[in-house]
CSV table of C-alpha atoms in Angstrom, one decimal:
chain,number,residue,atom,x,y,z
R,4,MET,CA,24.5,16.9,15.9
R,5,LYS,CA,22.7,15.8,12.7
R,6,ARG,CA,20.5,13.4,14.7
R,7,GLN,CA,19.7,16.0,17.3
R,8,LEU,CA,18.7,18.5,14.5
R,9,LYS,CA,16.3,15.9,13.0
R,10,LYS,CA,14.8,15.2,16.4
R,11,TRP,CA,13.9,18.8,17.0
R,12,LEU,CA,12.7,19.6,13.4
R,13,PRO,CA,8.9,20.0,13.2
R,14,TYR,CA,7.2,17.0,11.6
R,15,ARG,CA,5.9,19.0,8.6
R,16,TRP,CA,9.5,20.1,7.8
R,17,LYS,CA,10.7,16.5,8.0
R,18,VAL,CA,8.0,15.5,5.5
R,19,GLN,CA,9.0,18.3,3.1
R,20,ILE,CA,12.6,17.2,3.3
R,21,LYS,CA,11.6,13.6,2.5
R,22,LEU,CA,9.5,14.8,-0.4
R,23,LEU,CA,12.4,16.8,-1.8
R,24,GLN,CA,14.7,13.8,-1.5
R,25,ARG,CA,12.2,11.7,-3.3
R,26,TYR,CA,11.9,14.3,-6.1
R,27,ILE,CA,15.7,14.3,-6.6
R,28,SER,CA,15.8,10.5,-6.6
R,29,GLU,CA,13.0,10.1,-9.0
R,30,LYS,CA,14.6,12.5,-11.4
R,31,LYS,CA,17.6,10.1,-11.6
R,32,THR,CA,15.4,7.0,-12.1
R,33,GLN,CA,13.3,8.7,-14.8
R,34,TYR,CA,10.2,6.7,-14.0
R,35,VAL,CA,7.1,7.5,-15.9
R,36,TYR,CA,4.2,7.4,-13.4
R,37,SER,CA,0.7,6.3,-14.4
R,38,LYS,CA,-2.0,9.0,-14.5
R,39,SER,CA,-4.4,8.0,-17.3
R,40,TYR,CA,-7.9,6.6,-16.7
R,41,SER,CA,-10.6,4.9,-18.8
R,42,PRO,CA,-14.2,4.3,-17.7
R,43,GLU,CA,-14.3,1.3,-20.1
R,44,ASP,CA,-12.6,-2.0,-19.6
R,45,ILE,CA,-9.4,-2.2,-21.6
R,46,GLY,CA,-9.7,-6.0,-22.0
R,47,GLU,CA,-11.6,-9.1,-21.2
R,48,HIS,CA,-9.2,-10.8,-18.8
R,49,LYS,CA,-9.7,-10.1,-15.1
R,50,THR,CA,-8.0,-11.1,-11.8
R,51,GLU,CA,-9.9,-10.1,-8.7
R,52,LEU,CA,-9.2,-10.0,-4.9
R,53,ARG,CA,-11.9,-9.4,-2.3
R,54,GLN,CA,-11.3,-8.7,1.4
R,55,VAL,CA,-13.5,-8.3,4.5
R,56,ILE,CA,-13.4,-4.8,6.1
R,57,ASN,CA,-13.3,-5.7,9.8
R,58,LYS,CA,-15.6,-3.7,12.1
R,59,GLY,CA,-14.2,-1.8,15.0
R,60,GLU,CA,-13.3,1.6,16.3
R,61,TYR,CA,-13.3,4.3,13.5
R,62,HIS,CA,-15.1,1.8,11.2
R,63,GLN,CA,-17.2,4.5,9.4
R,64,ASN,CA,-14.2,6.8,9.2
R,65,LYS,CA,-12.2,3.9,7.6
R,66,ILE,CA,-14.9,3.3,5.0
R,67,HIS,CA,-14.9,7.1,4.2
R,68,ASN,CA,-11.1,7.1,3.8
R,69,LEU,CA,-11.1,3.9,1.7
R,70,GLN,CA,-13.7,5.5,-0.6
R,71,ILE,CA,-11.5,8.5,-1.2
R,72,VAL,CA,-8.7,6.2,-2.2
R,73,SER,CA,-11.0,4.1,-4.3
R,74,ASN,CA,-12.2,7.2,-6.2
R,75,LYS,CA,-8.6,8.1,-7.1
R,76,ILE,CA,-7.5,4.7,-8.2
R,77,ASN,CA,-10.6,3.2,-9.9
R,78,ASN,CA,-10.2,2.9,-13.7
R,79,LEU,CA,-6.4,3.8,-13.6
R,80,ILE,CA,-4.4,2.4,-16.5
R,81,ILE,CA,-0.8,1.4,-16.0
R,82,LYS,CA,0.8,1.3,-19.4
R,83,PRO,CA,3.9,-0.9,-20.2
R,84,ASN,CA,6.9,0.3,-18.2
R,85,GLU,CA,4.8,2.9,-16.3
R,86,VAL,CA,5.0,3.0,-12.5
R,87,PHE,CA,2.0,3.1,-10.1
R,88,SER,CA,2.7,5.3,-7.1
R,89,PHE,CA,0.2,5.2,-4.2
R,90,TRP,CA,1.0,8.7,-2.9
R,91,LYS,CA,1.3,10.4,-6.3
R,92,LEU,CA,-2.3,9.4,-6.9
R,93,ILE,CA,-3.8,9.9,-3.4
R,94,GLY,CA,-2.0,13.0,-2.1
R,95,LYS,CA,-1.5,14.0,1.5
R,96,PRO,CA,-4.0,12.2,3.7
R,97,ASP,CA,-5.1,15.2,5.8
R,98,GLU,CA,-8.2,17.0,6.9
R,99,LYS,CA,-7.8,19.5,4.0
R,100,ASN,CA,-8.1,16.6,1.5
R,101,HIS,CA,-11.2,15.4,3.3
R,102,PHE,CA,-9.7,12.4,5.2
R,103,ARG,CA,-10.9,11.5,8.6
R,104,LEU,CA,-9.3,10.1,11.7
R,105,GLY,CA,-8.6,6.4,11.8
R,106,ARG,CA,-6.5,3.8,13.4
R,107,ASN,CA,-2.8,3.9,12.5
R,108,LEU,CA,0.3,1.9,13.4
R,109,ILE,CA,3.2,4.4,14.1
R,110,LYS,CA,6.6,3.4,15.5
R,111,ASN,CA,5.3,0.1,16.9
R,112,HIS,CA,2.3,1.8,18.6
R,113,ILE,CA,-1.4,1.9,17.7
R,114,SER,CA,-2.7,5.4,17.5
R,115,SER,CA,-5.0,7.5,15.4
R,116,ASP,CA,-4.4,10.0,12.6
R,117,PHE,CA,-6.0,11.4,9.5
R,118,GLY,CA,-6.2,8.8,6.7
R,119,GLY,CA,-6.1,5.9,9.2
R,120,GLY,CA,-7.2,2.6,7.7
R,121,ILE,CA,-6.1,3.2,4.1
R,122,CYS,CA,-3.2,0.7,4.4
R,123,GLN,CA,-5.8,-2.0,3.7
R,124,PHE,CA,-6.0,-0.5,0.2
R,125,SER,CA,-2.3,-0.3,-0.4
R,126,SER,CA,-2.1,-3.9,1.0
R,127,ILE,CA,-4.7,-5.3,-1.4
R,128,ILE,CA,-3.0,-3.6,-4.3
R,129,TYR,CA,0.4,-5.1,-3.3
R,130,PHE,CA,-1.1,-8.6,-2.9
R,131,LEU,CA,-2.8,-8.4,-6.3
R,132,ALA,CA,0.5,-7.2,-7.8
R,133,LEU,CA,2.3,-10.2,-6.4
R,134,LYS,CA,-0.2,-12.6,-7.8
R,135,SER,CA,-0.2,-10.9,-11.2
R,136,GLY,CA,3.6,-10.7,-11.6
R,137,LEU,CA,3.8,-6.9,-11.6
R,138,LYS,CA,7.3,-5.6,-10.5
R,139,ILE,CA,7.4,-4.4,-6.9
R,140,ILE,CA,9.7,-1.3,-6.8
R,141,GLU,CA,8.9,0.0,-3.3
R,142,ARG,CA,6.9,-1.7,-0.5
R,143,PHE,CA,7.2,-1.6,3.3
R,144,PRO,CA,5.6,-4.2,5.7
R,145,HIS,CA,4.0,-3.1,9.0
R,146,SER,CA,6.2,-3.3,12.0
R,147,MET,CA,3.6,-5.2,14.1
R,148,ASP,CA,1.2,-8.1,13.8
R,149,ILE,CA,-1.9,-6.9,15.6
R,150,TYR,CA,-4.3,-9.7,14.6
R,151,LYS,CA,-5.1,-13.2,15.9
R,152,GLU,CA,-5.3,-15.9,13.3
R,153,HIS,CA,-9.2,-15.9,13.3
R,154,GLU,CA,-9.3,-12.1,12.8
R,155,ARG,CA,-7.2,-12.0,9.6
R,156,PHE,CA,-8.7,-10.7,6.4
R,157,THR,CA,-5.5,-11.4,4.5
R,158,PRO,CA,-2.4,-13.5,5.1
R,159,LEU,CA,0.4,-12.2,7.3
R,160,GLY,CA,3.1,-11.0,5.0
R,161,SER,CA,0.7,-9.7,2.3
R,162,ASP,CA,0.4,-6.3,4.0
R,163,CYS,CA,1.9,-2.9,2.8
R,164,THR,CA,2.1,0.1,5.0
R,165,VAL,CA,2.2,3.6,3.5
R,166,VAL,CA,3.4,6.8,5.2
R,167,TYR,CA,3.2,10.1,3.3
R,168,GLY,CA,6.6,11.3,2.3
R,169,TYR,CA,8.4,8.3,3.9
R,170,LYS,CA,6.9,5.0,2.7
R,171,ASP,CA,5.2,4.6,-0.7
R,172,LEU,CA,3.9,1.6,-2.7
R,173,GLN,CA,5.4,1.7,-6.2
R,174,ILE,CA,4.7,-1.0,-8.8
R,175,GLU,CA,5.9,-1.2,-12.4
R,176,ASN,CA,4.0,-2.8,-15.3
R,177,PRO,CA,6.6,-5.2,-16.9
R,178,PHE,CA,4.1,-6.5,-19.5
R,179,PRO,CA,4.0,-5.4,-23.2
R,180,PHE,CA,0.4,-4.4,-22.7
R,181,PRO,CA,-1.5,-2.1,-20.4
R,182,VAL,CA,-3.3,-3.1,-17.2
R,183,GLN,CA,-6.2,-1.4,-15.5
R,184,LEU,CA,-7.3,-1.2,-11.8
R,185,ARG,CA,-10.9,-1.5,-10.9
R,186,CYS,CA,-12.1,-1.2,-7.3
R,187,SER,CA,-15.3,-1.1,-5.3
R,188,LEU,CA,-16.3,-1.2,-1.7
R,189,ASN,CA,-19.2,-1.2,0.8
R,190,ASP,CA,-19.4,-1.3,4.6
R,191,GLU,CA,-18.2,-4.9,4.6
R,192,HIS,CA,-16.0,-5.6,1.7
R,193,LEU,CA,-13.2,-4.2,-0.5
R,194,SER,CA,-12.7,-5.5,-4.0
R,195,LEU,CA,-9.9,-4.9,-6.4
R,196,SER,CA,-9.5,-6.2,-10.0
R,197,LEU,CA,-6.8,-6.1,-12.6
R,198,ILE,CA,-8.1,-5.9,-16.1
R,199,SER,CA,-5.9,-6.7,-19.1
R,200,PRO,CA,-6.3,-7.3,-22.9
R,201,ASN,CA,-4.0,-10.3,-22.6
R,202,GLU,CA,-4.2,-13.2,-20.2
R,203,ILE,CA,-1.9,-13.0,-17.2
R,204,ILE,CA,-0.5,-16.2,-15.8
R,205,LEU,CA,-1.0,-15.9,-12.0
R,206,HIS,CA,1.9,-16.6,-9.6
R,207,THR,CA,1.4,-18.9,-6.7
R,208,ILE,CA,2.0,-16.8,-3.6
R,209,GLY,CA,2.7,-18.3,-0.2
R,210,PHE,CA,3.8,-17.0,3.2
R,211,LYS,CA,6.0,-19.1,5.6
R,212,ALA,CA,6.1,-17.9,9.2
R,213,SER,CA,8.8,-18.7,11.7
R,214,GLU,CA,7.9,-17.8,15.4
R,215,THR,CA,10.5,-16.3,17.7
R,216,GLU,CA,10.3,-15.0,21.3
R,217,LYS,CA,9.8,-11.4,20.2
R,218,GLY,CA,7.8,-11.9,17.1
R,219,VAL,CA,7.6,-13.7,13.8
R,220,TRP,CA,9.7,-13.8,10.6
R,221,VAL,CA,7.6,-14.2,7.4
R,222,GLU,CA,9.0,-15.3,4.0
R,223,THR,CA,7.1,-14.3,0.9
R,224,LEU,CA,7.3,-16.9,-1.8
R,225,SER,CA,6.4,-16.6,-5.4
R,226,ASN,CA,6.2,-19.9,-7.3
R,227,ASN,CA,8.2,-21.4,-4.3
R,228,GLU,CA,11.0,-18.8,-4.7
R,229,ILE,CA,11.7,-16.4,-1.7
R,230,LEU,CA,11.0,-12.8,-2.6
R,231,PHE,CA,11.1,-11.1,0.8
R,232,LYS,CA,11.7,-11.8,4.4
R,233,ASN,CA,10.1,-9.5,7.0
R,234,PHE,CA,9.9,-9.4,10.8
R,235,TYR,CA,6.7,-8.5,12.7
R,236,ILE,CA,6.6,-7.7,16.4
R,237,ARG,CA,3.8,-9.5,18.3
R,238,LEU,CA,1.4,-7.5,20.5
């Protein structure tokens, strides 16, 4: 009965229920979420990642959506023990908030929706967090691997999907000093930097893939220790 009720509930109601559940859960954890910014660098140490933005259907819409995200994340400071939450900063990716249609992966299918393409931003943040040793609290991989090897702009396993209300990217700063996110993009590249007043020893991140008949298992390794193991369906 409960499953049938969920099936027939309007999607917007389901999202509101999920947001309420998150609110209750976050009250228990008592996380402090980052929300302060500084236009000036907070330190001299910088770690940077740069990715190609592949051209394709909805390309200009994707650039537009990524720019909205960039504007809300650029110069963000994450203080010690504070938590970065993708959706708390970005808000609902709908037309009202000026997002455009783009390609989305939903329930193992490629489709289009408002905010499509912004998973490249959550993914580069996740990958930079792995390299920098930030604590991953919440992250979800995509369900499918849609790229051929020569098409990849980032290793398989370094991705992070975000679905408003359902799947967030949350990262905690475990260092005794603040860190700052700096980002920029153009029609071809997305860049993200982590600025800090103290030097951060980077982790060696690797991805080990094991092919199966229906897809591929990918192990994420940090300094040769397994952090995660995820399965991707092959197209």
